[in-house]
Coordinates of C-alpha atoms in Angstrom, one line a residue:
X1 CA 40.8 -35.4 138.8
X2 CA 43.7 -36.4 141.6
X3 CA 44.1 -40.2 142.4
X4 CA 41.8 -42.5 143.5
X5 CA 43.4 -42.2 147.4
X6 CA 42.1 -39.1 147.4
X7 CA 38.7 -39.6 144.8
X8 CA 38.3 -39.7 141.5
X9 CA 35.4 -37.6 139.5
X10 CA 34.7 -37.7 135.8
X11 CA 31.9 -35.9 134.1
X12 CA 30.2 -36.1 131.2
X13 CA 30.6 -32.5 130.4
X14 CA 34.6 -32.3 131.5
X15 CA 36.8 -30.5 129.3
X16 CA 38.0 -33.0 126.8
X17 CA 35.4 -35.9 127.2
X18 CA 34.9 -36.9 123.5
X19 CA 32.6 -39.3 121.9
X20 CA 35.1 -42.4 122.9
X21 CA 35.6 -40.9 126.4
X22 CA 32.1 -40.4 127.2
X23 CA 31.3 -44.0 125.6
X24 CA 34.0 -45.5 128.6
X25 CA 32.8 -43.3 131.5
X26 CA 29.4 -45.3 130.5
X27 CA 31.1 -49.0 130.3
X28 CA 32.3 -47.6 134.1
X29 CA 29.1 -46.5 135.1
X30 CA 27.6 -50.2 133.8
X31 CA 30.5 -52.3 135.3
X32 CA 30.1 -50.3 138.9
X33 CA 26.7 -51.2 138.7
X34 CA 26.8 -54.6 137.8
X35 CA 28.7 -55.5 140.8
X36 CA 26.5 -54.2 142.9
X37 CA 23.5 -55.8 141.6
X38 CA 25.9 -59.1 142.1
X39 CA 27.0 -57.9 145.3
X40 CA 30.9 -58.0 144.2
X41 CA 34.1 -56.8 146.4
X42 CA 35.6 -54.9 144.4
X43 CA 38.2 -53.9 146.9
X44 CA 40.5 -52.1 147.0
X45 CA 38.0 -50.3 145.2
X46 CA 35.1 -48.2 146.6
X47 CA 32.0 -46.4 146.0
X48 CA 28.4 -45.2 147.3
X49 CA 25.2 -45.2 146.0
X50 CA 25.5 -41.6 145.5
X51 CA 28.7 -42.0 143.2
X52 CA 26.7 -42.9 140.3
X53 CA 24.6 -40.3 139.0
X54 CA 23.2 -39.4 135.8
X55 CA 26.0 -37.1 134.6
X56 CA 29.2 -38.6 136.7
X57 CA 31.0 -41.4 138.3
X58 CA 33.4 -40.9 141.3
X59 CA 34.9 -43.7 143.0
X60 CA 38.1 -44.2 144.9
X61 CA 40.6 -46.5 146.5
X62 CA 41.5 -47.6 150.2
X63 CA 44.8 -49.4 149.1
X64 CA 46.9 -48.8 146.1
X65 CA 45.8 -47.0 143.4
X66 CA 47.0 -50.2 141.0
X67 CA 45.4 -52.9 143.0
X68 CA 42.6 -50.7 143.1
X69 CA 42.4 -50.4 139.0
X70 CA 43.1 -54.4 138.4
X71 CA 40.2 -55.2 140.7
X72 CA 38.0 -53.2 138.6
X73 CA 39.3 -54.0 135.0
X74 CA 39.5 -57.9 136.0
X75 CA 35.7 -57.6 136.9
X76 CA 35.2 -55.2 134.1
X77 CA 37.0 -57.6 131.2
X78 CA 36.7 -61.7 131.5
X79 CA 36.7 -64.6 129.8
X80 CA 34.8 -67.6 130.2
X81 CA 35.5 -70.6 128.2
X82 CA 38.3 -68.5 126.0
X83 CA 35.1 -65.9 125.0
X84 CA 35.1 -62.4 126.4
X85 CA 32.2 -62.1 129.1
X86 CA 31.3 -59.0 130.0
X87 CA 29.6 -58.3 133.8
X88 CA 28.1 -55.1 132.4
X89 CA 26.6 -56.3 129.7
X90 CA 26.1 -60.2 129.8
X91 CA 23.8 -61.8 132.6
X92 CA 23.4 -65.4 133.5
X93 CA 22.0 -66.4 130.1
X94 CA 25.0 -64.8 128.0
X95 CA 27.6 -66.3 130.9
X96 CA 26.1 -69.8 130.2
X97 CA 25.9 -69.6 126.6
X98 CA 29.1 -69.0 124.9
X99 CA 27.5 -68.2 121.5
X100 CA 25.3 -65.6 122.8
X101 CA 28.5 -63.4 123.7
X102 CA 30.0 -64.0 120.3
X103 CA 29.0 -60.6 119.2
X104 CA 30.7 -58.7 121.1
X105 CA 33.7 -61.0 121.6
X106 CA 34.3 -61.1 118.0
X107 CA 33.6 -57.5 117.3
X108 CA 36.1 -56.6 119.8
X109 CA 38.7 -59.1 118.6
X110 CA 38.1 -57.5 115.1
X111 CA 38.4 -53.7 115.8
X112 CA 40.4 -52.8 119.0
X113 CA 42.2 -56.2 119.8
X114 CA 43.1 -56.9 116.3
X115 CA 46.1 -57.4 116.1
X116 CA 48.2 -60.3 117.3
X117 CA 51.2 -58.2 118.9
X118 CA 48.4 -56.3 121.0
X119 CA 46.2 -59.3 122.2
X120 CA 47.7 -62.7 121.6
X121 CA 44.8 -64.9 120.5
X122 CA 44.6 -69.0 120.9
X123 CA 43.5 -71.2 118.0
X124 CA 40.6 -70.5 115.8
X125 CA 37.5 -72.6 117.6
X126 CA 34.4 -73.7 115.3
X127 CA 31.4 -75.4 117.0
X128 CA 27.6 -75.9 115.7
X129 CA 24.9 -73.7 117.9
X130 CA 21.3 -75.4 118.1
X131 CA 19.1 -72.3 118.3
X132 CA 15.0 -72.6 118.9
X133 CA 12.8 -74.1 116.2
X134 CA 15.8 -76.6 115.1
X135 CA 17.9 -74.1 113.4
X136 CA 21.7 -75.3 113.7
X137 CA 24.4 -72.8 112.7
X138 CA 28.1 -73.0 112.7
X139 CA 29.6 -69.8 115.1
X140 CA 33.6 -69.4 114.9
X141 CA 35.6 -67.8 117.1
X142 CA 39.6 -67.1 118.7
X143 CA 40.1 -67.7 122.3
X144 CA 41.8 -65.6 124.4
X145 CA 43.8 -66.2 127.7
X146 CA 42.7 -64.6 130.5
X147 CA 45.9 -64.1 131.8
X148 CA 47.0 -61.9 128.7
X149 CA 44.3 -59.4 128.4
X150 CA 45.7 -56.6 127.1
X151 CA 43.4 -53.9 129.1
X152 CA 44.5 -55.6 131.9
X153 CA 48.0 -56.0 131.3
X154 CA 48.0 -51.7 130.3
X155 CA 47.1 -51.2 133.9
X156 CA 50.6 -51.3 134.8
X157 CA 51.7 -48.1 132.6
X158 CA 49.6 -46.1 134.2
X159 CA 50.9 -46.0 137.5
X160 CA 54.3 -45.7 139.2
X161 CA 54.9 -47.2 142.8
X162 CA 51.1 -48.0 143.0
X163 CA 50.4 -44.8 142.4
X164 CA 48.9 -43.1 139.4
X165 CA 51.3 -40.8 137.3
X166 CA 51.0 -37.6 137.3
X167 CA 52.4 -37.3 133.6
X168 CA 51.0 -38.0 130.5
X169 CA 51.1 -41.2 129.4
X170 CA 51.3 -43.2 126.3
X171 CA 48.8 -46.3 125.1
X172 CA 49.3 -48.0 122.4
X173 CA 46.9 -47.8 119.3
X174 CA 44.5 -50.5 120.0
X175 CA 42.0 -47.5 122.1
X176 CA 41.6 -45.7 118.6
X177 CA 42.0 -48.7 116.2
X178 CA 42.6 -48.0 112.7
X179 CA 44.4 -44.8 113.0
X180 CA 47.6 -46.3 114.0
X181 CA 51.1 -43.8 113.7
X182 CA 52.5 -44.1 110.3
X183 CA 55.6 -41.9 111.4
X184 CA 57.9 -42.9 113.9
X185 CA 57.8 -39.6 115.5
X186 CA 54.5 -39.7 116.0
X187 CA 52.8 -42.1 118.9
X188 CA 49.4 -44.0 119.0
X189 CA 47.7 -41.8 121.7
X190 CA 49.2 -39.9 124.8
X191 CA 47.4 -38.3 127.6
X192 CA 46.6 -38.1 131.4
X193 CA 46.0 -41.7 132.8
X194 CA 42.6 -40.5 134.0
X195 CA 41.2 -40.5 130.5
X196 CA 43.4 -43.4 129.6
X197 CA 41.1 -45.6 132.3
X198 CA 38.0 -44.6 129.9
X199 CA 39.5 -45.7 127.0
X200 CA 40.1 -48.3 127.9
X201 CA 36.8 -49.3 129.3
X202 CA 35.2 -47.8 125.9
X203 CA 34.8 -50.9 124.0
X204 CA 32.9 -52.7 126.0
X205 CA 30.1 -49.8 125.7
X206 CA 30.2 -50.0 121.7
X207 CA 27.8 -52.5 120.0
X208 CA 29.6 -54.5 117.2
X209 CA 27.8 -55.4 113.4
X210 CA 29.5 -57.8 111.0
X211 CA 28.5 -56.3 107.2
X212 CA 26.8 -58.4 106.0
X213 CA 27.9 -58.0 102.1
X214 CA 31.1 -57.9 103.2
X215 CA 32.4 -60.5 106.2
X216 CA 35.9 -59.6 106.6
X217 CA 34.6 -55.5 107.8
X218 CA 33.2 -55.2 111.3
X219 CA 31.0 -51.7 112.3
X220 CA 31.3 -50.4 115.3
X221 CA 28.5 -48.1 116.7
X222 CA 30.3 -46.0 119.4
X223 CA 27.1 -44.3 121.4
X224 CA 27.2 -40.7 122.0
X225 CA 26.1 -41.1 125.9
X226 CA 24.1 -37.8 127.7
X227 CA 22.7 -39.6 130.4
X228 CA 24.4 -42.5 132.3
X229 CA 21.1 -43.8 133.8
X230 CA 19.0 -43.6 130.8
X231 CA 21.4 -45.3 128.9
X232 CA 22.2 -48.4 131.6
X233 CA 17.9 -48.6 131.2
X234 CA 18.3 -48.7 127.3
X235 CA 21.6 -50.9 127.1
X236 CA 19.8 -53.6 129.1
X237 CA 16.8 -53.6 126.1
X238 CA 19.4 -53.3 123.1
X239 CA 21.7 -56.4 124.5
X240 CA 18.2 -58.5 124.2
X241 CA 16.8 -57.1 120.9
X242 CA 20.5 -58.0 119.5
X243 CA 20.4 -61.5 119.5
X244 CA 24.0 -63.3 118.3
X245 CA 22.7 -64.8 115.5
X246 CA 20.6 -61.6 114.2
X247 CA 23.2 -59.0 114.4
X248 CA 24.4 -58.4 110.4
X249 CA 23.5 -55.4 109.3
X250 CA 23.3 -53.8 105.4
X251 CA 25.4 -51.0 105.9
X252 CA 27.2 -48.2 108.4
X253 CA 23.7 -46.6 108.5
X254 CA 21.8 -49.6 108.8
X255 CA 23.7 -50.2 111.9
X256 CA 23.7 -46.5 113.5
X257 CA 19.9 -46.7 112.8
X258 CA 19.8 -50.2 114.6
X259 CA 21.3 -49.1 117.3
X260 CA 19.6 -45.5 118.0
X261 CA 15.5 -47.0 117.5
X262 CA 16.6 -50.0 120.5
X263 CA 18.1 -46.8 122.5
X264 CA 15.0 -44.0 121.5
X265 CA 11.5 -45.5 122.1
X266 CA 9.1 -43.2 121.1
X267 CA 7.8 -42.4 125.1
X268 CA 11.3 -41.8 125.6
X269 CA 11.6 -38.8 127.9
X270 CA 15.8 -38.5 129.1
X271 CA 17.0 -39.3 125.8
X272 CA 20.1 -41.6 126.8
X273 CA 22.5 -40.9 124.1
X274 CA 22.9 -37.2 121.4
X275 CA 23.4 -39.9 118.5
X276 CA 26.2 -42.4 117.8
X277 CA 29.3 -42.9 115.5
X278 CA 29.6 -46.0 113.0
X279 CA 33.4 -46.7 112.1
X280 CA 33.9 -49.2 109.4
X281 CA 37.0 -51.7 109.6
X282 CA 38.0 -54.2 107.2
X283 CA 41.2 -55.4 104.8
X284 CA 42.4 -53.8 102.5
X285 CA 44.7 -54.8 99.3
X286 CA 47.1 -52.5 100.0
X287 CA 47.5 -53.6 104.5
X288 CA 45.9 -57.4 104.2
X289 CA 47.6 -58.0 107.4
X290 CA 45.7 -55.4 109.7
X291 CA 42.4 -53.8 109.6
X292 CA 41.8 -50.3 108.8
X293 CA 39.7 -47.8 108.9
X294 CA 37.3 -47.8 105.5
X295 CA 34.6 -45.3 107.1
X296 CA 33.3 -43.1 109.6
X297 CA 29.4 -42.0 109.8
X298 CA 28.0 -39.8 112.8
X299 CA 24.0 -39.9 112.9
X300 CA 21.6 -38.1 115.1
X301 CA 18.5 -39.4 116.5
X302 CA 15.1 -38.0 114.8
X303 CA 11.9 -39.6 116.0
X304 CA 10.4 -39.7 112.2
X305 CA 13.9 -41.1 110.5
X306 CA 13.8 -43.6 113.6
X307 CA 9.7 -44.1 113.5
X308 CA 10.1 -45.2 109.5
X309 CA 13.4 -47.0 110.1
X310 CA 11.2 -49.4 112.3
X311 CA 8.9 -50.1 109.5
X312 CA 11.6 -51.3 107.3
X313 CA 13.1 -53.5 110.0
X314 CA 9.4 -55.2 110.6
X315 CA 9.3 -55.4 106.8
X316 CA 12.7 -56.3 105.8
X317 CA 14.4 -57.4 108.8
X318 CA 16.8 -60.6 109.1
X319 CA 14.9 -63.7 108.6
X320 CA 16.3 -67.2 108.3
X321 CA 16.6 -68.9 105.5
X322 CA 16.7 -73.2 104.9
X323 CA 19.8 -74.7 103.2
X324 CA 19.2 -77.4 100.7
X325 CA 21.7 -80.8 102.0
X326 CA 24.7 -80.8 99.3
X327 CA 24.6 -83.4 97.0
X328 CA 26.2 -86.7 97.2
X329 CA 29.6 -86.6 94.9
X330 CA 29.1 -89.4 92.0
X331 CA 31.1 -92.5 92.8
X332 CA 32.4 -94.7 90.6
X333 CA 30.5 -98.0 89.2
X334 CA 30.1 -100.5 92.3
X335 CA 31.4 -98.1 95.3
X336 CA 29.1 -96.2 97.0
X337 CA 28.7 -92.2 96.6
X338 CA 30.5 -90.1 99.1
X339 CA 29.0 -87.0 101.2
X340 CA 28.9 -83.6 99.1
X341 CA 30.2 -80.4 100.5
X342 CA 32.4 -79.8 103.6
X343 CA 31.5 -81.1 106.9
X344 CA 30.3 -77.6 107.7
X345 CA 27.8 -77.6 104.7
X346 CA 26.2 -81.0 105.9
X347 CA 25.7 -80.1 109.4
X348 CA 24.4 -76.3 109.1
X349 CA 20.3 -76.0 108.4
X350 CA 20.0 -72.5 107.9
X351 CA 21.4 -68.8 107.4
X352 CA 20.7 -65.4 108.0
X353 CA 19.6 -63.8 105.5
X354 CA 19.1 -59.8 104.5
X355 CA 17.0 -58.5 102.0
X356 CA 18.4 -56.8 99.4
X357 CA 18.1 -52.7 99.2
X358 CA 18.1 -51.8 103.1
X359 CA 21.3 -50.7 103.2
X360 CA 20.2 -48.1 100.1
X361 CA 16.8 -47.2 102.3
X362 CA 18.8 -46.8 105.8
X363 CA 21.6 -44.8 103.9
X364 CA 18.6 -42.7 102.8
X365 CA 17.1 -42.2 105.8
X366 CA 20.1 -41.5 107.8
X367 CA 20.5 -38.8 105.1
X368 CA 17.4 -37.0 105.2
X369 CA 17.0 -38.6 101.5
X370 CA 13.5 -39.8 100.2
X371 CA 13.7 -43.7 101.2
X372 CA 13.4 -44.9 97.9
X373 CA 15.6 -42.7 96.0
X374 CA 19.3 -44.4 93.8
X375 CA 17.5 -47.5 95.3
X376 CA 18.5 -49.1 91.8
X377 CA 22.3 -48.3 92.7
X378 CA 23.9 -50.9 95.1
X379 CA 26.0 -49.6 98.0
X380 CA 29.4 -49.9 97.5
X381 CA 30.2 -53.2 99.6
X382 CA 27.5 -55.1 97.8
X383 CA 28.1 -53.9 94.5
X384 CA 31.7 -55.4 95.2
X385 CA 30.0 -58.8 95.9
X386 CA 27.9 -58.8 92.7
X387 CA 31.2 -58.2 90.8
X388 CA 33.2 -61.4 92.9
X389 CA 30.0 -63.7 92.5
X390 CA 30.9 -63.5 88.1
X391 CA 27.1 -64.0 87.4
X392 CA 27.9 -63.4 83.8
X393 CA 25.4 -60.3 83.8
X394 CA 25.7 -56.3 84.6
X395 CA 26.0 -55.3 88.1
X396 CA 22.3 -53.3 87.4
X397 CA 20.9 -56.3 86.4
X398 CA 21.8 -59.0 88.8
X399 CA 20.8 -55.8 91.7
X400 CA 17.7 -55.7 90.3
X401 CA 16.3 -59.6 90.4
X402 CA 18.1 -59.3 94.1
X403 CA 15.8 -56.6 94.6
X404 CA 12.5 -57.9 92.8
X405 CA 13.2 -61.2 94.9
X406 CA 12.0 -58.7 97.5
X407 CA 9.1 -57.6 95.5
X408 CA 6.0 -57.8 98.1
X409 CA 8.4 -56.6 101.4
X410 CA 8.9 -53.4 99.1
X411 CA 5.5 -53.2 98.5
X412 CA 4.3 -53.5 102.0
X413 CA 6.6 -50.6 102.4
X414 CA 5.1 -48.6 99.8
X415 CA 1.2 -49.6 101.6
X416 CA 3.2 -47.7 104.7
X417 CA 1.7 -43.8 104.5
X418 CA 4.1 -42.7 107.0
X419 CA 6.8 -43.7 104.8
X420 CA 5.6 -41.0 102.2
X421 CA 6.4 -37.3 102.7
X422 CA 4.2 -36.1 99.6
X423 CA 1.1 -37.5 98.5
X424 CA 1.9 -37.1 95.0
X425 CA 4.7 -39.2 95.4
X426 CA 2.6 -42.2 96.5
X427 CA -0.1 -41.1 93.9
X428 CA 2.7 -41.3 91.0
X429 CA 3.3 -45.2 92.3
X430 CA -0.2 -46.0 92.4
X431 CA -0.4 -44.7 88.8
X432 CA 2.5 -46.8 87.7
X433 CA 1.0 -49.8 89.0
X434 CA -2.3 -49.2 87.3
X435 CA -0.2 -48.5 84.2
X436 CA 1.3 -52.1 84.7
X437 CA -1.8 -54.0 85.4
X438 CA -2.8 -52.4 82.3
X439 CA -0.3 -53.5 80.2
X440 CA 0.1 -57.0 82.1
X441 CA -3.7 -57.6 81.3
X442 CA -3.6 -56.0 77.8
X443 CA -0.3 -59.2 77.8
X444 CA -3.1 -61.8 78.5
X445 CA -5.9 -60.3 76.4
X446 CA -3.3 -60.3 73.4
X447 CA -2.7 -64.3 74.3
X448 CA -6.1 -64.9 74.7
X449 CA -7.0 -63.6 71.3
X450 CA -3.9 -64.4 68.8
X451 CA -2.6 -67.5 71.0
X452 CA 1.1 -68.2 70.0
X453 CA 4.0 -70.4 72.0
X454 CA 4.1 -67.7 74.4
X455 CA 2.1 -67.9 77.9
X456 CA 1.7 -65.0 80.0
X457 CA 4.5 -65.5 82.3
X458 CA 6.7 -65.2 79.3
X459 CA 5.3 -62.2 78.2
X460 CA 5.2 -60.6 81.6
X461 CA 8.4 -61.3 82.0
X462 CA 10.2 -59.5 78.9
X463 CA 7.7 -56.8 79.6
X464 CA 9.3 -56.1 82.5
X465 CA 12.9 -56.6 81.7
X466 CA 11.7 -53.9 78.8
X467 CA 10.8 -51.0 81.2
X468 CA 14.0 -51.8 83.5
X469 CA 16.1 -51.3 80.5
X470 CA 14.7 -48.1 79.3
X471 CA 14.3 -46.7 83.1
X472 CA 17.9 -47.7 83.5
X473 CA 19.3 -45.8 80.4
X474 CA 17.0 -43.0 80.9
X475 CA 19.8 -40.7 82.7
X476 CA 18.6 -37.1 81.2
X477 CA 15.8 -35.1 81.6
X478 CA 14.3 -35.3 78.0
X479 CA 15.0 -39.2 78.2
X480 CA 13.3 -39.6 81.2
X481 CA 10.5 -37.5 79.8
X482 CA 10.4 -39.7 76.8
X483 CA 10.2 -43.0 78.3
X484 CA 8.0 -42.4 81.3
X485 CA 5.3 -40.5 78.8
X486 CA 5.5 -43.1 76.5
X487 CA 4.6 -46.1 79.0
X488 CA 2.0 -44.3 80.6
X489 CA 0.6 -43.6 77.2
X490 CA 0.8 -47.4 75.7
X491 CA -2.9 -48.5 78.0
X492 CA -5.6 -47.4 76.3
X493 CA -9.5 -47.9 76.1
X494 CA -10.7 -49.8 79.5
X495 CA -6.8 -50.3 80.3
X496 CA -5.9 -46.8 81.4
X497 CA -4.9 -45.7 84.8
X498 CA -7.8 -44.4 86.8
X499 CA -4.7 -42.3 89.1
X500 CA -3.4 -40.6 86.2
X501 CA -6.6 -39.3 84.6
X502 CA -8.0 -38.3 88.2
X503 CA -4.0 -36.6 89.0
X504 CA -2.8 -35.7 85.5
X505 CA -0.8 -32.8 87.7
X506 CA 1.1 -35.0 90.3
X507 CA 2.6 -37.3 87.6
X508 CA 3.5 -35.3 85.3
X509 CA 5.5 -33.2 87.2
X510 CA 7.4 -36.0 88.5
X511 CA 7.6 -37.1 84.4
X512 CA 8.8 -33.3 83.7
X513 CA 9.9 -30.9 86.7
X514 CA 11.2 -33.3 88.8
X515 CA 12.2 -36.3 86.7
X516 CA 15.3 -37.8 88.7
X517 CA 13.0 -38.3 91.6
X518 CA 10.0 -39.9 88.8
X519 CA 12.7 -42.3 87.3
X520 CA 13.3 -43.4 91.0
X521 CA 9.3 -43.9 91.9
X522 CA 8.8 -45.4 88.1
X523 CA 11.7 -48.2 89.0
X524 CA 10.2 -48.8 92.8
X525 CA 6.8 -49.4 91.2
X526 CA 7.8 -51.6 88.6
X527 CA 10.0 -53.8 91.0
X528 CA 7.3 -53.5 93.7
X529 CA 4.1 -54.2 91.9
X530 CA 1.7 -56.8 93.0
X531 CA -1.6 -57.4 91.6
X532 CA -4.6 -57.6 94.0
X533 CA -6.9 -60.2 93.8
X534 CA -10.0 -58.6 94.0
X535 CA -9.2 -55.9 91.2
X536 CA -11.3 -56.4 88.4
X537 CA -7.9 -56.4 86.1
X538 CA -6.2 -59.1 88.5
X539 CA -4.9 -61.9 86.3
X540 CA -6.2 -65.4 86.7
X541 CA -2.0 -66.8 86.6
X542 CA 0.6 -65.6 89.2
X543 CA 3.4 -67.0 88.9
X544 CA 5.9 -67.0 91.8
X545 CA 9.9 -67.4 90.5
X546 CA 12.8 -67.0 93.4
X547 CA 10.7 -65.4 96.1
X548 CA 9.1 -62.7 93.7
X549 CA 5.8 -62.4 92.0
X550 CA 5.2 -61.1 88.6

């Protein structure tokens, strides 16, 4: 590659451009760029037009080699009001608005510039954001010093006299975070200064998730770049669809998946990236004083995982939720009652919210997995929350009202027939739903008849919690058998399903040959059912409790 005196190339395709390398020749390609558009002298630094193709960058330097690096990396990596601002990213909305860039400058401080030996952070900083429509949120943050950046401050190891070294060099492990050297033989990353310069350019290329579930583990999504051009054209869209406040994501595929639809559009011709990497950090008990690595999940772009991954993010995508004003603490006879909750909980209106069971659904997708299937089985992270909340009931439980809380999104998602790869599938849900009108009518008819201190809701109710418990326990083939032949056999007369007599062969192979994949469908009907108002078996009373109805 040479020095920059003499001009520097890097390609795409160069012998040792990895995923990280090719990620930081694109935050190069975007920062060159950027100060053009602004008409920045970057000098000692130069390049033409013709430097910046699709494939490479080549740029060189009319002074020193150094003073050519620390013009670029100090236009490359600021900070404005102690948050990183980013030329290739942010324009003149981000640069005036401080939470907008939170994001990223948080996601960074959280993965590569974690640790307080490698960037020396100021004061933890709390303010309250007013957003559109009234919404007022509290966004925290550490401020840095410019003047101790540590991509800035690394330019010095990497030359000698002004010069570039020749050698291999050593950077500490802030460019691969989590892996750091557990030997003292062994060193955080060593190599020729010419990659070195992409590395450490690379984070400001990644896009940055906080889990939700979980809000001490940032995701990373480090893009697998083919095209720099296509990907400037699609970076551009993603920074706008990934507003600050609607960034948290369900899980490592939920993020990959975010990420690759803003980046694929379905006219997409020059795809601008071969797929992307997610890379999970977070504590652990065992290293509460650093971040680690928890996972790593590569995913490849397919037009029909990303086509039905866009349906579940119109259908289940972040939406914001109210919060009820705490309630005054009781004060003592003749004094008057004091404010409830912190000053954080009186000031903030609303939060972000998820719905449950997208992380499941994206985790499927990202798979190749049916969407719907071990949707009953929380990932992980949020099965880990359940068990910290002490509800005082199972973890299948408690997942289960989270997800019937989300009972008509999943049922728009079952309406979707893209979302279906076999018709029988869908036919098998339609049955099931049938089979629950059915039984929810036959509910009322018995009321209606006998009377008793029950109402419908009641009933309804412990009908339901009924076939969850004997899905649930269900966990062999004969059992599954058993329990899905016996509730499609319980409607009789006028209250049996018109799907299963007109497709007796669809369900029951799903009850019989393929019975994991029938407990799966059985358990998405019964927590996605919704009774239509113009079905001759609608009931009169719908009852809506926490967001779901029965």
């Amino acid at each position: 590659m040479g020095r920059l005196t003499e001009g520097m190339t890097w390609r795409l395709s160069d012998p040792g451009m990895g995923i990280m390398e090719r990620a930081g020749l694109a935050a190069l390609y975007l920062s060159l760029q950027a100060a053009r558009e602004h008409d920045i002298d970057l000098s000692p630094l130069v390049w033409e037009k013709g430097d910046l193709t699709s494939e490479s960058v080549t740029i060189r330097s009319i002074g020193s080699d150094e003073d050519a690096l620390l013009a670029l990396f100090r236009w490359a990596w600021q900070v404005r009001e102690g948050v990183l601002y980013l030329p290739a990213l942010h324009d003149e909305r981000e640069r005036d608005n401080l939470h907008v860039r939170l994001a990223h400058h948080n996601g960074i401080l959280s993965t590569f510039l974690q640790h307080p030996k490698v960037q020396p952070k100021g004061a933890p900083e709390r303010r309250f954001v007013v957003l559109d429509e009234g919404k007022e949120i509290p966004v925290g943050y550490q401020t840095l010093d410019p003047a101790r950046l540590k991509p800035i401050a690394d330019i010095g190891g990497l030359t000698r006299k002004g010069s570039l070294v020749e050698k291999s060099i050593e950077l500490s492990g802030w460019v691969f975070p989590g892996i750091a050297p557990r030997y003292a033989t062994e060193k955080a990353w060593m190599g020729p200064p010419q990659i070195a310069i992409l590395l450490m350019l690379a984070p400001i290329a990644c896009v940055y998730h906080p889990l939700a579930s979980d809000r001490s583990s940032w995701l990373t999504v480090i893009p697998d770049v083919v095209d720099l051009r296509a990907f400037q054209e699609r970076r551009v869209l993603l920074q706008n669809a990934l507003k600050a406040e609607m960034t948290q994501v369900a899980g490592m595929s939920d993020a990959g998946l975010r990420v690759l639809s803003e980046m694929i559009a379905d006219q997409t011709i020059r795809l601008p990236v071969a797929g992307c990497r997610v890379v999970a950090m977070g504590n652990v008990t065992y290293y509460p004083n650093q971040k680690v690595r928890k996972g790593v999940v590569n995913l490849t772009p397919r037009r029909a995982t990303l086509a039905r991954y866009r349906k579940v993010v119109r259908v289940m995508g972040n939406h914001w939720v109210a919060l009820k004003p705490p309630e005054p603490k009781k004060a003592s006879k003749g004094r008057k009652p004091k404010p409830g909750g912190t000053e954080i909980e009186r000031l903030a209106t609303h939060f972000v919210a998820i719905p449950a069971g997208r992380g499941r659904i994206a985790e499927n997708l990202a798979t190749g997995q049916p969407w719907f299937q071990h949707l009953f089985e929380p990932m992980p992270w949020e099965k880990k929350r359940i068990l910290d909340r002490k509800l005082g009931e199972s973890v299948q439980s408690t997942w289960f009202r989270q997800l019937s809380m989300q009972r008509k999104r999943l049922h728009e998602l079952c309406e979707e027939a893209s979302m279906w790869d076999s018709d029988e599938d869908r036919q098998f849900v339609e049955a099931f739903w049938q089979n629950l009108r059915a039984l929810y009518a036959r509910e009322a008819s018995a009321v209606a008849d006998r009377g008793g201190s029950r109402d419908p809701r009641k009933r309804w109710q412990q009908l339901n919690e009924e076939l969850r418990r004997l899905l649930a326990r269900a966990t062999t083939r004969n059992q599954v058998r058993q329990v899905l032949a016996d509730i499609f056999s319980r409607p009789a007369g006028r209250f049996r399903s018109k799907v299963l007599s007109e497709n007796p062969g669809a369900v029951w192979r799903l009850i019989d040959a393929d019975w994991q994949r029938g407990r799966d469908l059985a358990l998405l009907a019964l927590v996605s059912y919704q009774s239509a108002e113009s079905d001759e078996l609608a009931l009169e009373q719908e009852t809506i409790l926490e967001g779901e109805t029965v």
